Amino acid sequence: MADPQRPKNPSRVVVIGLGRFGSSLARELARRGYEILGLDADPRQVQLISDDLTHTAVADTTDEEALRQLGVPDFERAVVGIGNNLEASILTTSLLVDFGVPNIWAKALNHQQARILERVGAHHVVLPEHDMGERVAHLVTGRMLDFIQFEDDYAIIKTIAPREADGLPLGESRLRSKYDVTVVGIKRPGEGFTYATAETVVHKGDVLIVAGKTAAVERVADLD
């Protein structure tokens, strides 16, 4: 197994807490090609998912030295999936903040816990009853700002406009023909969403609402 202690890399995510939420998120990230380090204090949880992830380890994630030995400070993205142990959730999140991990997602069981995690320093807090693991996996990975999946493998996403569309009307950017998706809305900084047409010019920093097959909208969200 490769040594996980390497410089920060956006394609690597550490998922801490491998219960139902954490494991579903970790598996979805792994399916999409991300290198995952999965950590949990329960050996049974780690064993259940070890074959699906790049790296796994049994660890007390409230132990600073244990996290350092596993290379956690070198990760650019971390997800704290601990929800039923408030103390462990807070302490783990606090350590990630101290390490300077730039993108920290934390699971909360209620709005009170969510407020505490935000005050500790979590950059994003999700409530599992609203945000299931598969959906959050799409958001953790970068340019995708929101993701809603429907039946028949169809999804709608909110994402930053790709560079190849900058300065072009949508009809000329050929996003639809190249990626088999439909841009249904656009939002410029400081403005509201409007419907998109073939004549709508896309500018750097615009947010697009894109609809299509899940794999197709994922490809658009992954464009620079």
mmCIF file of C-alpha atoms in Angstrom:
data_model
loop_
_atom_site.group_PDB
_atom_site.id
_atom_site.type_symbol
_atom_site.label_atom_id
_atom_site.label_comp_id
_atom_site.label_asym_id
_atom_site.label_seq_id
_atom_site.Cartn_x
_atom_site.Cartn_y
_atom_site.Cartn_z
ATOM 1 C CA MET A 1 0.000 0.000 0.000
ATOM 2 C CA ALA A 2 1.277 3.453 -0.901
ATOM 3 C CA ASP A 3 2.417 5.804 1.841
ATOM 4 C CA PRO A 4 -0.412 8.335 2.405
ATOM 5 C CA GLN A 5 2.002 10.961 3.780
ATOM 6 C CA ARG A 6 2.471 13.181 0.721
ATOM 7 C CA PRO A 7 1.978 16.864 -0.101
ATOM 8 C CA LYS A 8 -1.573 18.182 -0.392
ATOM 9 C CA ASN A 9 -3.337 16.839 -3.464
ATOM 10 C CA PRO A 10 -6.920 17.782 -4.432
ATOM 11 C CA SER A 11 -7.623 14.216 -5.568
ATOM 12 C CA ARG A 12 -7.115 12.897 -2.006
ATOM 13 C CA VAL A 13 -9.783 13.041 0.707
ATOM 14 C CA VAL A 14 -9.680 11.780 4.299
ATOM 15 C CA VAL A 15 -13.035 10.513 5.582
ATOM 16 C CA ILE A 16 -13.215 10.212 9.360
ATOM 17 C CA GLY A 17 -16.077 8.116 10.704
ATOM 18 C CA LEU A 18 -17.191 5.207 8.532
ATOM 19 C CA GLY A 19 -20.789 4.716 9.573
ATOM 20 C CA ARG A 20 -23.622 4.775 7.058
ATOM 21 C CA PHE A 21 -23.037 8.396 6.031
ATOM 22 C CA GLY A 22 -19.228 8.267 5.959
ATOM 23 C CA SER A 23 -19.025 4.921 4.187
ATOM 24 C CA SER A 24 -21.512 5.871 1.466
ATOM 25 C CA LEU A 25 -19.660 9.133 0.880
ATOM 26 C CA ALA A 26 -16.251 7.411 0.846
ATOM 27 C CA ARG A 27 -17.415 4.745 -1.619
ATOM 28 C CA GLU A 28 -18.889 7.373 -3.945
ATOM 29 C CA LEU A 29 -15.660 9.371 -3.894
ATOM 30 C CA ALA A 30 -13.654 6.204 -4.588
ATOM 31 C CA ARG A 31 -15.993 5.340 -7.463
ATOM 32 C CA ARG A 32 -15.245 8.726 -8.973
ATOM 33 C CA GLY A 33 -11.503 8.052 -8.857
ATOM 34 C CA TYR A 34 -10.490 9.881 -5.701
ATOM 35 C CA GLU A 35 -7.822 8.492 -3.379
ATOM 36 C CA ILE A 36 -9.471 7.974 0.006
ATOM 37 C CA LEU A 37 -8.053 7.511 3.485
ATOM 38 C CA GLY A 38 -10.853 6.127 5.654
ATOM 39 C CA LEU A 39 -10.510 6.284 9.459
ATOM 40 C CA ASP A 40 -12.692 4.970 12.258
ATOM 41 C CA ALA A 41 -12.186 3.939 15.878
ATOM 42 C CA ASP A 42 -14.281 0.799 15.313
ATOM 43 C CA PRO A 43 -12.301 -2.039 13.654
ATOM 44 C CA ARG A 44 -15.518 -3.577 12.340
ATOM 45 C CA GLN A 45 -16.424 -0.450 10.392
ATOM 46 C CA VAL A 46 -12.945 -0.267 8.915
ATOM 47 C CA GLN A 47 -12.996 -3.927 7.910
ATOM 48 C CA LEU A 48 -16.347 -3.566 6.145
ATOM 49 C CA ILE A 49 -15.011 -0.900 3.786
ATOM 50 C CA SER A 50 -11.294 -1.680 3.557
ATOM 51 C CA ASP A 51 -11.557 -3.400 0.167
ATOM 52 C CA ASP A 52 -13.295 -0.376 -1.374
ATOM 53 C CA LEU A 53 -10.879 2.399 -0.369
ATOM 54 C CA THR A 54 -7.253 3.217 -1.141
ATOM 55 C CA HIS A 55 -6.187 3.403 2.519
ATOM 56 C CA THR A 56 -7.979 2.581 5.779
ATOM 57 C CA ALA A 57 -6.891 2.576 9.400
ATOM 58 C CA VAL A 58 -8.313 2.050 12.863
ATOM 59 C CA ALA A 59 -7.547 5.234 14.788
ATOM 60 C CA ASP A 60 -8.602 7.444 17.664
ATOM 61 C CA THR A 61 -9.179 10.587 15.625
ATOM 62 C CA THR A 62 -9.155 12.781 18.737
ATOM 63 C CA ASP A 63 -5.461 11.898 19.131
ATOM 64 C CA GLU A 64 -3.340 14.542 17.421
ATOM 65 C CA GLU A 65 -0.270 12.323 17.125
ATOM 66 C CA ALA A 66 -2.283 9.478 15.588
ATOM 67 C CA LEU A 67 -3.603 11.805 12.890
ATOM 68 C CA ARG A 68 -0.140 13.190 12.219
ATOM 69 C CA GLN A 69 1.305 9.707 11.799
ATOM 70 C CA LEU A 70 -1.409 8.942 9.243
ATOM 71 C CA GLY A 71 -0.547 12.084 7.269
ATOM 72 C CA VAL A 72 -3.907 13.776 7.846
ATOM 73 C CA PRO A 73 -2.386 17.315 7.977
ATOM 74 C CA ASP A 74 -1.257 16.807 4.357
ATOM 75 C CA PHE A 75 -4.810 16.421 3.033
ATOM 76 C CA GLU A 76 -6.568 19.288 1.302
ATOM 77 C CA ARG A 77 -10.053 17.906 1.971
ATOM 78 C CA ALA A 78 -11.444 16.195 5.057
ATOM 79 C CA VAL A 79 -14.899 14.906 5.966
ATOM 80 C CA VAL A 80 -15.818 14.278 9.600
ATOM 81 C CA GLY A 81 -18.621 11.727 9.517
ATOM 82 C CA ILE A 82 -18.800 11.305 13.309
ATOM 83 C CA GLY A 83 -22.272 12.299 14.391
ATOM 84 C CA ASN A 84 -23.343 10.316 17.451
ATOM 85 C CA ASN A 85 -20.318 11.271 19.583
ATOM 86 C CA LEU A 86 -20.396 15.029 19.929
ATOM 87 C CA GLU A 87 -17.136 15.260 21.861
ATOM 88 C CA ALA A 88 -15.213 13.198 19.299
ATOM 89 C CA SER A 89 -16.759 15.166 16.453
ATOM 90 C CA ILE A 90 -15.759 18.511 17.963
ATOM 91 C CA LEU A 91 -12.249 17.425 18.963
ATOM 92 C CA THR A 92 -11.548 15.837 15.575
ATOM 93 C CA THR A 93 -12.812 18.881 13.698
ATOM 94 C CA SER A 94 -10.772 21.164 15.954
ATOM 95 C CA LEU A 95 -7.600 19.189 15.201
ATOM 96 C CA LEU A 96 -8.236 19.449 11.460
ATOM 97 C CA VAL A 97 -8.618 23.218 11.849
ATOM 98 C CA ASP A 98 -5.350 23.370 13.817
ATOM 99 C CA PHE A 99 -3.633 21.366 11.062
ATOM 100 C CA GLY A 100 -4.747 24.001 8.543
ATOM 101 C CA VAL A 101 -6.772 21.602 6.384
ATOM 102 C CA PRO A 102 -8.349 24.065 3.918
ATOM 103 C CA ASN A 103 -11.645 22.263 3.245
ATOM 104 C CA ILE A 104 -13.367 20.605 6.204
ATOM 105 C CA TRP A 105 -16.833 19.070 5.979
ATOM 106 C CA ALA A 106 -18.515 17.866 9.164
ATOM 107 C CA LYS A 107 -21.656 15.844 9.812
ATOM 108 C CA ALA A 108 -24.141 17.088 12.413
ATOM 109 C CA LEU A 109 -27.225 15.330 13.791
ATOM 110 C CA ASN A 110 -29.081 18.555 14.543
ATOM 111 C CA HIS A 111 -28.865 22.295 14.062
ATOM 112 C CA GLN A 112 -27.373 22.867 17.526
ATOM 113 C CA GLN A 113 -24.482 20.522 16.753
ATOM 114 C CA ALA A 114 -24.125 22.184 13.357
ATOM 115 C CA ARG A 115 -23.681 25.606 14.998
ATOM 116 C CA ILE A 116 -21.037 24.225 17.359
ATOM 117 C CA LEU A 117 -19.068 22.656 14.497
ATOM 118 C CA GLU A 118 -19.232 25.902 12.539
ATOM 119 C CA ARG A 119 -17.887 27.820 15.544
ATOM 120 C CA VAL A 120 -15.076 25.299 15.966
ATOM 121 C CA GLY A 121 -14.066 26.029 12.387
ATOM 122 C CA ALA A 122 -15.718 23.518 10.046
ATOM 123 C CA HIS A 123 -16.071 25.127 6.605
ATOM 124 C CA HIS A 124 -19.184 23.132 5.681
ATOM 125 C CA VAL A 125 -21.683 21.344 7.929
ATOM 126 C CA VAL A 126 -24.193 18.821 6.588
ATOM 127 C CA LEU A 127 -27.254 17.243 8.175
ATOM 128 C CA PRO A 128 -27.645 13.636 6.962
ATOM 129 C CA GLU A 129 -31.431 13.785 6.869
ATOM 130 C CA HIS A 130 -31.039 16.458 4.198
ATOM 131 C CA ASP A 131 -27.634 15.626 2.695
ATOM 132 C CA MET A 132 -26.942 11.962 2.006
ATOM 133 C CA GLY A 133 -23.408 10.700 1.526
ATOM 134 C CA GLU A 134 -23.588 10.244 -2.240
ATOM 135 C CA ARG A 135 -24.760 13.835 -2.747
ATOM 136 C CA VAL A 136 -22.165 15.337 -0.431
ATOM 137 C CA ALA A 137 -19.452 13.356 -2.229
ATOM 138 C CA HIS A 138 -20.163 15.372 -5.358
ATOM 139 C CA LEU A 139 -19.909 18.644 -3.440
ATOM 140 C CA VAL A 140 -16.718 17.775 -1.558
ATOM 141 C CA THR A 141 -14.772 17.319 -4.755
ATOM 142 C CA GLY A 142 -14.614 20.933 -5.834
ATOM 143 C CA ARG A 143 -16.360 22.896 -8.565
ATOM 144 C CA MET A 144 -19.815 21.392 -8.058
ATOM 145 C CA LEU A 145 -21.817 23.690 -5.757
ATOM 146 C CA ASP A 146 -24.963 21.574 -5.551
ATOM 147 C CA PHE A 147 -26.138 18.212 -6.847
ATOM 148 C CA ILE A 148 -29.617 16.695 -7.093
ATOM 149 C CA GLN A 149 -30.044 13.227 -8.574
ATOM 150 C CA PHE A 150 -33.334 11.843 -9.858
ATOM 151 C CA GLU A 151 -34.407 8.426 -11.076
ATOM 152 C CA ASP A 152 -33.050 6.973 -14.316
ATOM 153 C CA ASP A 153 -29.549 8.339 -13.613
ATOM 154 C CA TYR A 154 -30.505 11.961 -14.303
ATOM 155 C CA ALA A 155 -29.146 14.902 -12.310
ATOM 156 C CA ILE A 156 -29.159 18.680 -12.057
ATOM 157 C CA ILE A 157 -26.073 20.462 -10.746
ATOM 158 C CA LYS A 158 -24.905 23.956 -9.877
ATOM 159 C CA THR A 159 -21.287 24.527 -10.909
ATOM 160 C CA ILE A 160 -18.756 27.194 -11.818
ATOM 161 C CA ALA A 161 -18.652 27.796 -15.571
ATOM 162 C CA PRO A 162 -15.750 25.961 -17.242
ATOM 163 C CA ARG A 163 -12.932 27.971 -18.782
ATOM 164 C CA GLU A 164 -13.702 26.736 -22.299
ATOM 165 C CA ALA A 165 -17.040 28.589 -22.173
ATOM 166 C CA ASP A 166 -15.602 31.959 -21.070
ATOM 167 C CA GLY A 167 -16.577 34.846 -23.304
ATOM 168 C CA LEU A 168 -18.743 32.744 -25.618
ATOM 169 C CA PRO A 169 -22.479 32.470 -26.157
ATOM 170 C CA LEU A 170 -23.685 29.066 -24.970
ATOM 171 C CA GLY A 171 -24.522 28.107 -28.543
ATOM 172 C CA GLU A 172 -20.905 28.656 -29.599
ATOM 173 C CA SER A 173 -19.333 27.004 -26.558
ATOM 174 C CA ARG A 174 -20.931 23.719 -27.649
ATOM 175 C CA LEU A 175 -21.267 22.457 -24.085
ATOM 176 C CA ARG A 176 -24.521 20.780 -25.071
ATOM 177 C CA SER A 177 -23.199 18.947 -28.117
ATOM 178 C CA LYS A 178 -19.814 18.043 -26.604
ATOM 179 C CA TYR A 179 -21.032 16.788 -23.233
ATOM 180 C CA ASP A 180 -24.707 15.974 -23.896
ATOM 181 C CA VAL A 181 -26.001 18.337 -21.198
ATOM 182 C CA THR A 182 -28.368 21.301 -21.105
ATOM 183 C CA VAL A 183 -27.504 24.599 -19.396
ATOM 184 C CA VAL A 184 -30.849 25.732 -18.033
ATOM 185 C CA GLY A 185 -29.806 28.722 -15.928
ATOM 186 C CA ILE A 186 -26.967 31.145 -15.254
ATOM 187 C CA LYS A 187 -26.023 33.448 -12.390
ATOM 188 C CA ARG A 188 -23.451 36.203 -12.469
ATOM 189 C CA PRO A 189 -21.785 37.472 -9.271
ATOM 190 C CA GLY A 190 -24.101 39.918 -7.530
ATOM 191 C CA GLU A 191 -27.097 39.016 -9.700
ATOM 192 C CA GLY A 192 -29.931 36.486 -9.551
ATOM 193 C CA PHE A 193 -30.366 33.376 -11.660
ATOM 194 C CA THR A 194 -31.815 33.818 -15.147
ATOM 195 C CA TYR A 195 -32.825 31.322 -17.808
ATOM 196 C CA ALA A 196 -30.050 30.488 -20.259
ATOM 197 C CA THR A 197 -30.431 30.611 -24.036
ATOM 198 C CA ALA A 198 -28.088 29.855 -26.922
ATOM 199 C CA GLU A 199 -27.301 33.598 -27.051
ATOM 200 C CA THR A 200 -26.380 33.884 -23.351
ATOM 201 C CA VAL A 201 -22.705 34.856 -23.043
ATOM 202 C CA VAL A 202 -20.795 33.083 -20.270
ATOM 203 C CA HIS A 203 -18.227 35.014 -18.233
ATOM 204 C CA LYS A 204 -15.524 33.867 -15.823
ATOM 205 C CA GLY A 205 -17.008 33.197 -12.391
ATOM 206 C CA ASP A 206 -20.546 32.624 -13.636
ATOM 207 C CA VAL A 207 -22.522 29.836 -11.980
ATOM 208 C CA LEU A 208 -24.379 27.463 -14.282
ATOM 209 C CA ILE A 209 -27.352 25.183 -13.670
ATOM 210 C CA VAL A 210 -26.666 22.104 -15.793
ATOM 211 C CA ALA A 211 -28.989 19.132 -16.389
ATOM 212 C CA GLY A 212 -28.332 15.740 -17.942
ATOM 213 C CA LYS A 213 -27.224 12.184 -17.242
ATOM 214 C CA THR A 214 -25.266 11.937 -13.993
ATOM 215 C CA ALA A 215 -21.989 10.972 -15.675
ATOM 216 C CA ALA A 216 -22.356 13.818 -18.182
ATOM 217 C CA VAL A 217 -22.943 16.565 -15.601
ATOM 218 C CA GLU A 218 -20.051 15.153 -13.544
ATOM 219 C CA ARG A 219 -17.765 15.618 -16.548
ATOM 220 C CA VAL A 220 -18.846 19.238 -16.933
ATOM 221 C CA ALA A 221 -18.279 19.928 -13.220
ATOM 222 C CA ASP A 222 -14.778 18.472 -13.470
ATOM 223 C CA LEU A 223 -13.764 20.850 -16.290
ATOM 224 C CA ASP A 224 -11.342 23.640 -15.335
#
